[in-house]
Amino acid sequence: NVILSDIRKPPDDVFYNGPFIYSDILDYKNLREIVVNNRITWLFHYSALLSAVGEANVPLARAVNITGLHNILDIAAEHSLRLFVPSTIGAFGPTSPRNPTPDLCIQRPRTIYGVSKVHAELMGEYYHYRYGLDFRCLRYPGIISADSQPGGGTTDYAVQIFHDAIKNGQFQCNLKSDTRLPMMYIDDCLKATLAVMEAPAASLSMRTYNISAMSFSPEELVQEVKKHIPELQVTYNVDAVRQAIADSWPMNFDDSNARRDWGWKHDFDLSELVTTMFNILGSDSRVAQIN
């Protein structure tokens, strides 16, 4: 039984598909009421401001990403919940090894988003050892999905290109053409999240794991997209803030511990990713045109 929540009004397909409630991550009393009234046992905590958006509003990012996390940690510990909190490639910084990046290494991120996620990893691990909280965390690469619009992350170019290619055959990329970053299709992301949550506690050698599926640059993605839309026109207009963020992030993730401990295995490589995105977005576009 799953209850979804947000501070935004859900689209019809979400609202009519099952229970949906309003929840503000900064309202501690309401969060406790939700857990108690619905007898919650597992909690997936996705509330966060992403990298580029967070840099534009640091006070809000600090409140949502850090204060909101503290609320969730206290409630999860009080009610013995199994808690999942996603981390990110942004939890690493320019002094971290980038190719590959192991689970355990120096982490000195230079965004409020990255700092807040390192804080989440360490606080979750502390609550596990101090209070016995069943805290589980995955460091996500850039997540690519046809179901949602780009949300202010540095890797969002890899979603935007599909919408722009279908809409007008033109795409302007805000990162350099050779900027390599770890990426993953949404189905693999959800598969990994459920797998780590369902894994027996005894199989987990750590509380935070890297997960990976592929790494590519904008130019490599463009070439794959052009196999479907050969007339695509691409220009590069580099955003200095996003480029600086990307240059401080891993180029490849070492996720060997996840593959060993709880059997992580990805399904989608670059070609499968691009084909799947066009199959979904292309059919949606044709339906819209017919309507």
PDB file of C-alpha atoms in Angstrom:
ATOM      1  CA  ASN A   1       0.000   0.000   0.000  1.00  0.00           C
ATOM      2  CA  VAL A   2       1.532   3.280  -1.136  1.00  0.00           C
ATOM      3  CA  ILE A   3       0.583   6.837  -0.182  1.00  0.00           C
ATOM      4  CA  LEU A   4       1.984   9.642  -2.327  1.00  0.00           C
ATOM      5  CA  SER A   5       2.441  13.180  -1.046  1.00  0.00           C
ATOM      6  CA  ASP A   6       3.629  16.576  -2.214  1.00  0.00           C
ATOM      7  CA  ILE A   7       3.055  20.290  -1.679  1.00  0.00           C
ATOM      8  CA  ARG A   8       1.824  20.585  -5.277  1.00  0.00           C
ATOM      9  CA  LYS A   9      -1.537  19.560  -6.685  1.00  0.00           C
ATOM     10  CA  PRO A  10      -1.115  16.189  -8.419  1.00  0.00           C
ATOM     11  CA  PRO A  11      -2.084  15.555 -12.049  1.00  0.00           C
ATOM     12  CA  ASP A  12      -5.298  13.602 -12.557  1.00  0.00           C
ATOM     13  CA  ASP A  13      -3.600  10.295 -13.356  1.00  0.00           C
ATOM     14  CA  VAL A  14      -1.698  10.438 -10.057  1.00  0.00           C
ATOM     15  CA  PHE A  15      -4.640  11.627  -7.961  1.00  0.00           C
ATOM     16  CA  TYR A  16      -7.072   8.997  -9.216  1.00  0.00           C
ATOM     17  CA  ASN A  17      -4.556   6.160  -9.090  1.00  0.00           C
ATOM     18  CA  GLY A  18      -4.434   5.899  -5.301  1.00  0.00           C
ATOM     19  CA  PRO A  19      -4.136   7.806  -2.003  1.00  0.00           C
ATOM     20  CA  PHE A  20      -2.519  11.239  -2.274  1.00  0.00           C
ATOM     21  CA  ILE A  21      -2.114  13.676   0.610  1.00  0.00           C
ATOM     22  CA  TYR A  22      -0.668  17.136   1.130  1.00  0.00           C
ATOM     23  CA  SER A  23       2.599  17.078   3.045  1.00  0.00           C
ATOM     24  CA  ASP A  24       5.076  19.858   3.819  1.00  0.00           C
ATOM     25  CA  ILE A  25       8.498  18.546   4.807  1.00  0.00           C
ATOM     26  CA  LEU A  26       8.962  21.535   7.142  1.00  0.00           C
ATOM     27  CA  ASP A  27       5.725  20.872   9.065  1.00  0.00           C
ATOM     28  CA  TYR A  28       6.924  18.432  11.741  1.00  0.00           C
ATOM     29  CA  LYS A  29       3.536  18.007  13.435  1.00  0.00           C
ATOM     30  CA  ASN A  30       1.768  17.139  10.179  1.00  0.00           C
ATOM     31  CA  LEU A  31       4.501  14.650   9.230  1.00  0.00           C
ATOM     32  CA  ARG A  32       4.009  12.824  12.539  1.00  0.00           C
ATOM     33  CA  GLU A  33       0.251  12.770  12.021  1.00  0.00           C
ATOM     34  CA  ILE A  34       0.685  11.202   8.583  1.00  0.00           C
ATOM     35  CA  VAL A  35       2.965   8.468   9.938  1.00  0.00           C
ATOM     36  CA  VAL A  36       0.731   7.704  12.930  1.00  0.00           C
ATOM     37  CA  ASN A  37      -2.665   7.939  11.221  1.00  0.00           C
ATOM     38  CA  ASN A  38      -1.607   5.785   8.261  1.00  0.00           C
ATOM     39  CA  ARG A  39       0.568   3.345  10.232  1.00  0.00           C
ATOM     40  CA  ILE A  40       3.521   4.019   7.916  1.00  0.00           C
ATOM     41  CA  THR A  41       6.370   1.468   7.986  1.00  0.00           C
ATOM     42  CA  TRP A  42       8.605   2.559   5.082  1.00  0.00           C
ATOM     43  CA  LEU A  43       9.318   6.166   4.175  1.00  0.00           C
ATOM     44  CA  PHE A  44      10.889   7.389   0.920  1.00  0.00           C
ATOM     45  CA  HIS A  45      12.154  10.940   1.417  1.00  0.00           C
ATOM     46  CA  TYR A  46      12.564  12.686  -1.946  1.00  0.00           C
ATOM     47  CA  SER A  47      11.989  16.314  -0.945  1.00  0.00           C
ATOM     48  CA  ALA A  48      14.927  18.450  -2.095  1.00  0.00           C
ATOM     49  CA  LEU A  49      15.999  21.426  -4.165  1.00  0.00           C
ATOM     50  CA  LEU A  50      18.346  20.217  -6.896  1.00  0.00           C
ATOM     51  CA  SER A  51      21.768  21.571  -7.794  1.00  0.00           C
ATOM     52  CA  ALA A  52      21.226  24.581 -10.053  1.00  0.00           C
ATOM     53  CA  VAL A  53      17.953  25.628  -8.389  1.00  0.00           C
ATOM     54  CA  GLY A  54      19.564  25.288  -4.965  1.00  0.00           C
ATOM     55  CA  GLU A  55      22.386  27.653  -5.912  1.00  0.00           C
ATOM     56  CA  ALA A  56      19.771  30.228  -6.912  1.00  0.00           C
ATOM     57  CA  ASN A  57      18.046  30.022  -3.502  1.00  0.00           C
ATOM     58  CA  VAL A  58      20.451  28.796  -0.836  1.00  0.00           C
ATOM     59  CA  PRO A  59      18.260  29.648   2.202  1.00  0.00           C
ATOM     60  CA  LEU A  60      15.339  27.627   0.814  1.00  0.00           C
ATOM     61  CA  ALA A  61      17.644  24.756  -0.154  1.00  0.00           C
ATOM     62  CA  ARG A  62      19.102  24.752   3.353  1.00  0.00           C
ATOM     63  CA  ALA A  63      15.627  24.654   4.897  1.00  0.00           C
ATOM     64  CA  VAL A  64      14.189  21.935   2.637  1.00  0.00           C
ATOM     65  CA  ASN A  65      17.288  19.774   2.237  1.00  0.00           C
ATOM     66  CA  ILE A  66      18.645  19.948   5.782  1.00  0.00           C
ATOM     67  CA  THR A  67      15.863  20.994   8.192  1.00  0.00           C
ATOM     68  CA  GLY A  68      13.397  18.789   6.307  1.00  0.00           C
ATOM     69  CA  LEU A  69      15.792  15.861   6.601  1.00  0.00           C
ATOM     70  CA  HIS A  70      16.135  16.395  10.359  1.00  0.00           C
ATOM     71  CA  ASN A  71      12.339  16.236  10.716  1.00  0.00           C
ATOM     72  CA  ILE A  72      12.231  12.958   8.809  1.00  0.00           C
ATOM     73  CA  LEU A  73      15.130  11.397  10.724  1.00  0.00           C
ATOM     74  CA  ASP A  74      13.538  12.135  14.095  1.00  0.00           C
ATOM     75  CA  ILE A  75      10.131  10.800  13.034  1.00  0.00           C
ATOM     76  CA  ALA A  76      11.629   7.699  11.418  1.00  0.00           C
ATOM     77  CA  ALA A  77      13.675   6.927  14.514  1.00  0.00           C
ATOM     78  CA  GLU A  78      10.718   7.538  16.854  1.00  0.00           C
ATOM     79  CA  HIS A  79       8.399   5.224  14.919  1.00  0.00           C
ATOM     80  CA  SER A  80      10.961   2.588  13.827  1.00  0.00           C
ATOM     81  CA  LEU A  81      10.521   3.242  10.094  1.00  0.00           C
ATOM     82  CA  ARG A  82      12.681   1.888   7.319  1.00  0.00           C
ATOM     83  CA  LEU A  83      13.914   5.136   5.759  1.00  0.00           C
ATOM     84  CA  PHE A  84      15.195   5.722   2.236  1.00  0.00           C
ATOM     85  CA  VAL A  85      16.928   8.996   1.387  1.00  0.00           C
ATOM     86  CA  PRO A  86      18.464   9.441  -2.080  1.00  0.00           C
ATOM     87  CA  SER A  87      21.894  10.963  -2.427  1.00  0.00           C
ATOM     88  CA  THR A  88      23.591  12.052  -5.629  1.00  0.00           C
ATOM     89  CA  ILE A  89      26.692  12.314  -7.798  1.00  0.00           C
ATOM     90  CA  GLY A  90      26.640  15.890  -6.482  1.00  0.00           C
ATOM     91  CA  ALA A  91      27.783  14.633  -3.070  1.00  0.00           C
ATOM     92  CA  PHE A  92      31.320  14.579  -4.491  1.00  0.00           C
ATOM     93  CA  GLY A  93      33.529  17.544  -5.326  1.00  0.00           C
ATOM     94  CA  PRO A  94      36.563  18.569  -7.360  1.00  0.00           C
ATOM     95  CA  THR A  95      38.981  16.840  -4.965  1.00  0.00           C
ATOM     96  CA  SER A  96      37.156  13.499  -5.212  1.00  0.00           C
ATOM     97  CA  PRO A  97      38.478  10.835  -7.617  1.00  0.00           C
ATOM     98  CA  ARG A  98      36.309  11.225 -10.732  1.00  0.00           C
ATOM     99  CA  ASN A  99      37.026   8.224 -12.956  1.00  0.00           C
ATOM    100  CA  PRO A 100      35.915   6.051 -11.281  1.00  0.00           C
ATOM    101  CA  THR A 101      34.470   7.397  -8.042  1.00  0.00           C
ATOM    102  CA  PRO A 102      34.325   4.757  -5.265  1.00  0.00           C
ATOM    103  CA  ASP A 103      31.769   4.551  -2.463  1.00  0.00           C
ATOM    104  CA  LEU A 104      34.239   5.785   0.135  1.00  0.00           C
ATOM    105  CA  CYS A 105      36.524   8.695  -0.729  1.00  0.00           C
ATOM    106  CA  ILE A 106      36.957  12.391   0.016  1.00  0.00           C
ATOM    107  CA  GLN A 107      33.703  14.363  -0.379  1.00  0.00           C
ATOM    108  CA  ARG A 108      33.959  18.147  -0.555  1.00  0.00           C
ATOM    109  CA  PRO A 109      31.067  19.314  -2.778  1.00  0.00           C
ATOM    110  CA  ARG A 110      30.748  22.971  -3.730  1.00  0.00           C
ATOM    111  CA  THR A 111      26.968  23.254  -4.034  1.00  0.00           C
ATOM    112  CA  ILE A 112      24.424  23.545  -1.214  1.00  0.00           C
ATOM    113  CA  TYR A 113      22.688  20.549  -2.788  1.00  0.00           C
ATOM    114  CA  GLY A 114      25.843  18.440  -2.552  1.00  0.00           C
ATOM    115  CA  VAL A 115      26.665  19.635   0.954  1.00  0.00           C
ATOM    116  CA  SER A 116      23.130  18.815   2.121  1.00  0.00           C
ATOM    117  CA  LYS A 117      23.371  15.305   0.647  1.00  0.00           C
ATOM    118  CA  VAL A 118      26.711  14.553   2.335  1.00  0.00           C
ATOM    119  CA  HIS A 119      25.039  15.771   5.519  1.00  0.00           C
ATOM    120  CA  ALA A 120      22.137  13.376   4.864  1.00  0.00           C
ATOM    121  CA  GLU A 121      24.471  10.420   4.311  1.00  0.00           C
ATOM    122  CA  LEU A 122      26.360  11.080   7.537  1.00  0.00           C
ATOM    123  CA  MET A 123      23.297  11.859   9.639  1.00  0.00           C
ATOM    124  CA  GLY A 124      21.554   8.716   8.410  1.00  0.00           C
ATOM    125  CA  GLU A 125      24.563   6.604   9.241  1.00  0.00           C
ATOM    126  CA  TYR A 126      24.807   8.270  12.654  1.00  0.00           C
ATOM    127  CA  TYR A 127      21.113   7.599  13.405  1.00  0.00           C
ATOM    128  CA  HIS A 128      21.638   3.987  12.345  1.00  0.00           C
ATOM    129  CA  TYR A 129      24.481   3.431  14.791  1.00  0.00           C
ATOM    130  CA  ARG A 130      23.114   5.694  17.552  1.00  0.00           C
ATOM    131  CA  TYR A 131      19.403   4.786  17.474  1.00  0.00           C
ATOM    132  CA  GLY A 132      19.208   1.652  15.325  1.00  0.00           C
ATOM    133  CA  LEU A 133      17.405   3.462  12.485  1.00  0.00           C
ATOM    134  CA  ASP A 134      17.121   1.304   9.363  1.00  0.00           C
ATOM    135  CA  PHE A 135      18.510   4.011   7.062  1.00  0.00           C
ATOM    136  CA  ARG A 136      19.256   3.171   3.423  1.00  0.00           C
ATOM    137  CA  CYS A 137      20.677   5.504   0.797  1.00  0.00           C
ATOM    138  CA  LEU A 138      21.673   5.346  -2.877  1.00  0.00           C
ATOM    139  CA  ARG A 139      23.768   7.913  -4.692  1.00  0.00           C
ATOM    140  CA  TYR A 140      21.801   8.463  -7.890  1.00  0.00           C
ATOM    141  CA  PRO A 141      23.469   9.482 -11.136  1.00  0.00           C
ATOM    142  CA  GLY A 142      21.550  11.806 -13.488  1.00  0.00           C
ATOM    143  CA  ILE A 143      18.052  10.295 -13.805  1.00  0.00           C
ATOM    144  CA  ILE A 144      16.336  10.418 -17.196  1.00  0.00           C
ATOM    145  CA  SER A 145      12.559  10.069 -17.413  1.00  0.00           C
ATOM    146  CA  ALA A 146       9.832  10.778 -19.954  1.00  0.00           C
ATOM    147  CA  ASP A 147       7.262  11.263 -17.200  1.00  0.00           C
ATOM    148  CA  SER A 148       8.431  14.604 -15.846  1.00  0.00           C
ATOM    149  CA  GLN A 149       9.862  17.890 -17.063  1.00  0.00           C
ATOM    150  CA  PRO A 150      13.456  18.884 -16.151  1.00  0.00           C
ATOM    151  CA  GLY A 151      13.568  20.006 -12.519  1.00  0.00           C
ATOM    152  CA  GLY A 152      16.600  22.274 -12.191  1.00  0.00           C
ATOM    153  CA  GLY A 153      19.410  19.728 -12.096  1.00  0.00           C
ATOM    154  CA  THR A 154      22.757  19.941 -13.873  1.00  0.00           C
ATOM    155  CA  THR A 155      22.078  16.703 -15.776  1.00  0.00           C
ATOM    156  CA  ASP A 156      18.684  17.930 -17.046  1.00  0.00           C
ATOM    157  CA  TYR A 157      20.048  18.554 -20.544  1.00  0.00           C
ATOM    158  CA  ALA A 158      19.772  14.794 -21.057  1.00  0.00           C
ATOM    159  CA  VAL A 159      15.989  15.039 -20.612  1.00  0.00           C
ATOM    160  CA  GLN A 160      15.468  18.367 -22.390  1.00  0.00           C
ATOM    161  CA  ILE A 161      17.086  17.155 -25.611  1.00  0.00           C
ATOM    162  CA  PHE A 162      14.266  14.673 -26.225  1.00  0.00           C
ATOM    163  CA  HIS A 163      11.493  17.232 -25.729  1.00  0.00           C
ATOM    164  CA  ASP A 164      13.228  19.794 -27.970  1.00  0.00           C
ATOM    165  CA  ALA A 165      14.138  17.256 -30.667  1.00  0.00           C
ATOM    166  CA  ILE A 166      10.510  16.152 -30.985  1.00  0.00           C
ATOM    167  CA  LYS A 167       9.049  19.649 -30.686  1.00  0.00           C
ATOM    168  CA  ASN A 168      11.185  21.636 -33.129  1.00  0.00           C
ATOM    169  CA  GLY A 169      14.273  19.644 -34.122  1.00  0.00           C
ATOM    170  CA  GLN A 170      16.614  22.067 -32.358  1.00  0.00           C
ATOM    171  CA  PHE A 171      18.461  21.760 -29.071  1.00  0.00           C
ATOM    172  CA  GLN A 172      20.695  24.167 -27.163  1.00  0.00           C
ATOM    173  CA  CYS A 173      22.945  22.405 -24.635  1.00  0.00           C
ATOM    174  CA  ASN A 174      24.168  24.278 -21.548  1.00  0.00           C
ATOM    175  CA  LEU A 175      27.161  21.981 -20.946  1.00  0.00           C
ATOM    176  CA  LYS A 176      30.309  21.454 -23.012  1.00  0.00           C
ATOM    177  CA  SER A 177      30.054  18.703 -25.603  1.00  0.00           C
ATOM    178  CA  ASP A 178      32.634  16.451 -23.883  1.00  0.00           C
ATOM    179  CA  THR A 179      31.257  16.707 -20.299  1.00  0.00           C
ATOM    180  CA  ARG A 180      30.946  13.079 -19.207  1.00  0.00           C
ATOM    181  CA  LEU A 181      28.566  12.267 -16.339  1.00  0.00           C
ATOM    182  CA  PRO A 182      26.939   9.095 -14.944  1.00  0.00           C
ATOM    183  CA  MET A 183      23.325   8.644 -16.083  1.00  0.00           C
ATOM    184  CA  MET A 184      20.460   6.204 -15.556  1.00  0.00           C
ATOM    185  CA  TYR A 185      16.988   5.581 -16.961  1.00  0.00           C
ATOM    186  CA  ILE A 186      14.142   5.981 -14.451  1.00  0.00           C
ATOM    187  CA  ASP A 187      13.126   2.296 -14.563  1.00  0.00           C
ATOM    188  CA  ASP A 188      16.608   1.269 -13.419  1.00  0.00           C
ATOM    189  CA  CYS A 189      16.501   3.942 -10.707  1.00  0.00           C
ATOM    190  CA  LEU A 190      13.228   2.581  -9.324  1.00  0.00           C
ATOM    191  CA  LYS A 191      14.458  -1.000  -9.640  1.00  0.00           C
ATOM    192  CA  ALA A 192      17.595  -0.206  -7.615  1.00  0.00           C
ATOM    193  CA  THR A 193      15.637   1.700  -4.978  1.00  0.00           C
ATOM    194  CA  LEU A 194      13.220  -1.162  -4.359  1.00  0.00           C
ATOM    195  CA  ALA A 195      16.060  -3.697  -4.421  1.00  0.00           C
ATOM    196  CA  VAL A 196      18.065  -1.948  -1.713  1.00  0.00           C
ATOM    197  CA  MET A 197      14.948  -1.421   0.414  1.00  0.00           C
ATOM    198  CA  GLU A 198      13.966  -5.089   0.134  1.00  0.00           C
ATOM    199  CA  ALA A 199      17.501  -6.389   0.761  1.00  0.00           C
ATOM    200  CA  PRO A 200      18.027  -8.177   4.096  1.00  0.00           C
ATOM    201  CA  ALA A 201      19.774  -5.868   6.552  1.00  0.00           C
ATOM    202  CA  ALA A 202      22.490  -8.476   7.055  1.00  0.00           C
ATOM    203  CA  SER A 203      23.491  -8.202   3.371  1.00  0.00           C
ATOM    204  CA  LEU A 204      24.275  -4.487   3.602  1.00  0.00           C
ATOM    205  CA  SER A 205      27.931  -3.735   4.265  1.00  0.00           C
ATOM    206  CA  MET A 206      27.269   0.039   4.224  1.00  0.00           C
ATOM    207  CA  ARG A 207      24.338   2.424   4.442  1.00  0.00           C
ATOM    208  CA  THR A 208      25.073   4.499   1.317  1.00  0.00           C
ATOM    209  CA  TYR A 209      25.866   2.953  -2.068  1.00  0.00           C
ATOM    210  CA  ASN A 210      26.816   4.257  -5.491  1.00  0.00           C
ATOM    211  CA  ILE A 211      24.637   2.921  -8.312  1.00  0.00           C
ATOM    212  CA  SER A 212      25.396   3.304 -11.994  1.00  0.00           C
ATOM    213  CA  ALA A 213      24.183   2.220 -15.414  1.00  0.00           C
ATOM    214  CA  MET A 214      26.058   4.284 -18.047  1.00  0.00           C
ATOM    215  CA  SER A 215      28.175   7.385 -18.512  1.00  0.00           C
ATOM    216  CA  PHE A 216      28.062   9.621 -21.571  1.00  0.00           C
ATOM    217  CA  SER A 217      28.767  13.140 -22.811  1.00  0.00           C
ATOM    218  CA  PRO A 218      26.304  15.507 -24.525  1.00  0.00           C
ATOM    219  CA  GLU A 219      27.962  14.788 -27.878  1.00  0.00           C
ATOM    220  CA  GLU A 220      27.572  11.031 -27.444  1.00  0.00           C
ATOM    221  CA  LEU A 221      23.915  11.512 -26.555  1.00  0.00           C
ATOM    222  CA  VAL A 222      23.409  13.795 -29.558  1.00  0.00           C
ATOM    223  CA  GLN A 223      24.842  11.178 -31.928  1.00  0.00           C
ATOM    224  CA  GLU A 224      22.498   8.544 -30.513  1.00  0.00           C
ATOM    225  CA  VAL A 225      19.508  10.886 -30.780  1.00  0.00           C
ATOM    226  CA  LYS A 226      20.399  11.662 -34.415  1.00  0.00           C
ATOM    227  CA  LYS A 227      19.903   7.991 -35.272  1.00  0.00           C
ATOM    228  CA  HIS A 228      16.209   8.712 -34.638  1.00  0.00           C
ATOM    229  CA  ILE A 229      16.049  12.366 -35.760  1.00  0.00           C
ATOM    230  CA  PRO A 230      18.915  12.892 -38.260  1.00  0.00           C
ATOM    231  CA  GLU A 231      17.936  16.518 -38.924  1.00  0.00           C
ATOM    232  CA  LEU A 232      18.418  17.544 -35.256  1.00  0.00           C
ATOM    233  CA  GLN A 233      20.351  20.819 -34.978  1.00  0.00           C
ATOM    234  CA  VAL A 234      22.465  21.249 -31.828  1.00  0.00           C
ATOM    235  CA  THR A 235      24.227  24.328 -30.484  1.00  0.00           C
ATOM    236  CA  TYR A 236      26.258  24.722 -27.308  1.00  0.00           C
ATOM    237  CA  ASN A 237      25.640  27.728 -25.071  1.00  0.00           C
ATOM    238  CA  VAL A 238      27.546  26.825 -21.917  1.00  0.00           C
ATOM    239  CA  ASP A 239      26.073  27.907 -18.597  1.00  0.00           C
ATOM    240  CA  ALA A 240      29.081  28.751 -16.413  1.00  0.00           C
ATOM    241  CA  VAL A 241      27.353  27.773 -13.153  1.00  0.00           C
ATOM    242  CA  ARG A 242      26.146  24.382 -14.389  1.00  0.00           C
ATOM    243  CA  GLN A 243      29.437  23.663 -16.142  1.00  0.00           C
ATOM    244  CA  ALA A 244      31.413  24.367 -12.970  1.00  0.00           C
ATOM    245  CA  ILE A 245      29.094  22.016 -11.079  1.00  0.00           C
ATOM    246  CA  ALA A 246      29.448  19.275 -13.697  1.00  0.00           C
ATOM    247  CA  ASP A 247      33.243  19.613 -13.756  1.00  0.00           C
ATOM    248  CA  SER A 248      33.345  18.872 -10.032  1.00  0.00           C
ATOM    249  CA  TRP A 249      31.225  15.708 -10.308  1.00  0.00           C
ATOM    250  CA  PRO A 250      32.182  12.074 -11.032  1.00  0.00           C
ATOM    251  CA  MET A 251      32.635  10.954 -14.627  1.00  0.00           C
ATOM    252  CA  ASN A 252      32.029   7.304 -13.750  1.00  0.00           C
ATOM    253  CA  PHE A 253      30.619   5.633 -10.643  1.00  0.00           C
ATOM    254  CA  ASP A 254      32.169   2.512  -9.116  1.00  0.00           C
ATOM    255  CA  ASP A 255      29.085   0.597  -7.942  1.00  0.00           C
ATOM    256  CA  SER A 256      30.764  -2.780  -7.401  1.00  0.00           C
ATOM    257  CA  ASN A 257      29.668  -2.901  -3.739  1.00  0.00           C
ATOM    258  CA  ALA A 258      25.990  -2.597  -4.680  1.00  0.00           C
ATOM    259  CA  ARG A 259      26.388  -5.303  -7.317  1.00  0.00           C
ATOM    260  CA  ARG A 260      28.098  -7.597  -4.799  1.00  0.00           C
ATOM    261  CA  ASP A 261      26.005  -6.960  -1.668  1.00  0.00           C
ATOM    262  CA  TRP A 262      22.439  -6.960  -2.993  1.00  0.00           C
ATOM    263  CA  GLY A 263      22.727  -7.985  -6.628  1.00  0.00           C
ATOM    264  CA  TRP A 264      22.324  -4.627  -8.378  1.00  0.00           C
ATOM    265  CA  LYS A 265      22.228  -4.964 -12.175  1.00  0.00           C
ATOM    266  CA  HIS A 266      21.055  -2.322 -14.658  1.00  0.00           C
ATOM    267  CA  ASP A 267      18.871  -3.033 -17.705  1.00  0.00           C
ATOM    268  CA  PHE A 268      19.218   0.128 -19.836  1.00  0.00           C
ATOM    269  CA  ASP A 269      22.308   1.233 -21.773  1.00  0.00           C
ATOM    270  CA  LEU A 270      22.460   4.376 -23.929  1.00  0.00           C
ATOM    271  CA  SER A 271      20.828   2.935 -27.056  1.00  0.00           C
ATOM    272  CA  GLU A 272      17.972   1.355 -25.075  1.00  0.00           C
ATOM    273  CA  LEU A 273      17.512   4.602 -23.146  1.00  0.00           C
ATOM    274  CA  VAL A 274      17.179   6.748 -26.285  1.00  0.00           C
ATOM    275  CA  THR A 275      14.866   4.299 -28.050  1.00  0.00           C
ATOM    276  CA  THR A 276      12.606   4.061 -24.989  1.00  0.00           C
ATOM    277  CA  MET A 277      12.423   7.847 -24.541  1.00  0.00           C
ATOM    278  CA  PHE A 278      11.400   8.357 -28.169  1.00  0.00           C
ATOM    279  CA  ASN A 279       8.868   5.541 -28.007  1.00  0.00           C
ATOM    280  CA  ILE A 280       7.167   7.212 -25.024  1.00  0.00           C
ATOM    281  CA  LEU A 281       7.513  10.888 -25.947  1.00  0.00           C
ATOM    282  CA  GLY A 282       6.947  10.280 -29.645  1.00  0.00           C
ATOM    283  CA  SER A 283       3.662   8.500 -29.045  1.00  0.00           C
ATOM    284  CA  ASP A 284       2.563  11.218 -26.608  1.00  0.00           C
ATOM    285  CA  SER A 285       3.411  13.868 -29.215  1.00  0.00           C
ATOM    286  CA  ARG A 286       1.456  12.119 -31.952  1.00  0.00           C
ATOM    287  CA  VAL A 287      -1.600  11.791 -29.703  1.00  0.00           C
ATOM    288  CA  ALA A 288      -1.383  15.513 -28.895  1.00  0.00           C
ATOM    289  CA  GLN A 289      -1.174  16.389 -32.588  1.00  0.00           C
ATOM    290  CA  ILE A 290      -4.204  14.244 -33.380  1.00  0.00           C
ATOM    291  CA  ASN A 291      -6.188  15.837 -30.571  1.00  0.00           C
TER     292      ASN A 291
END
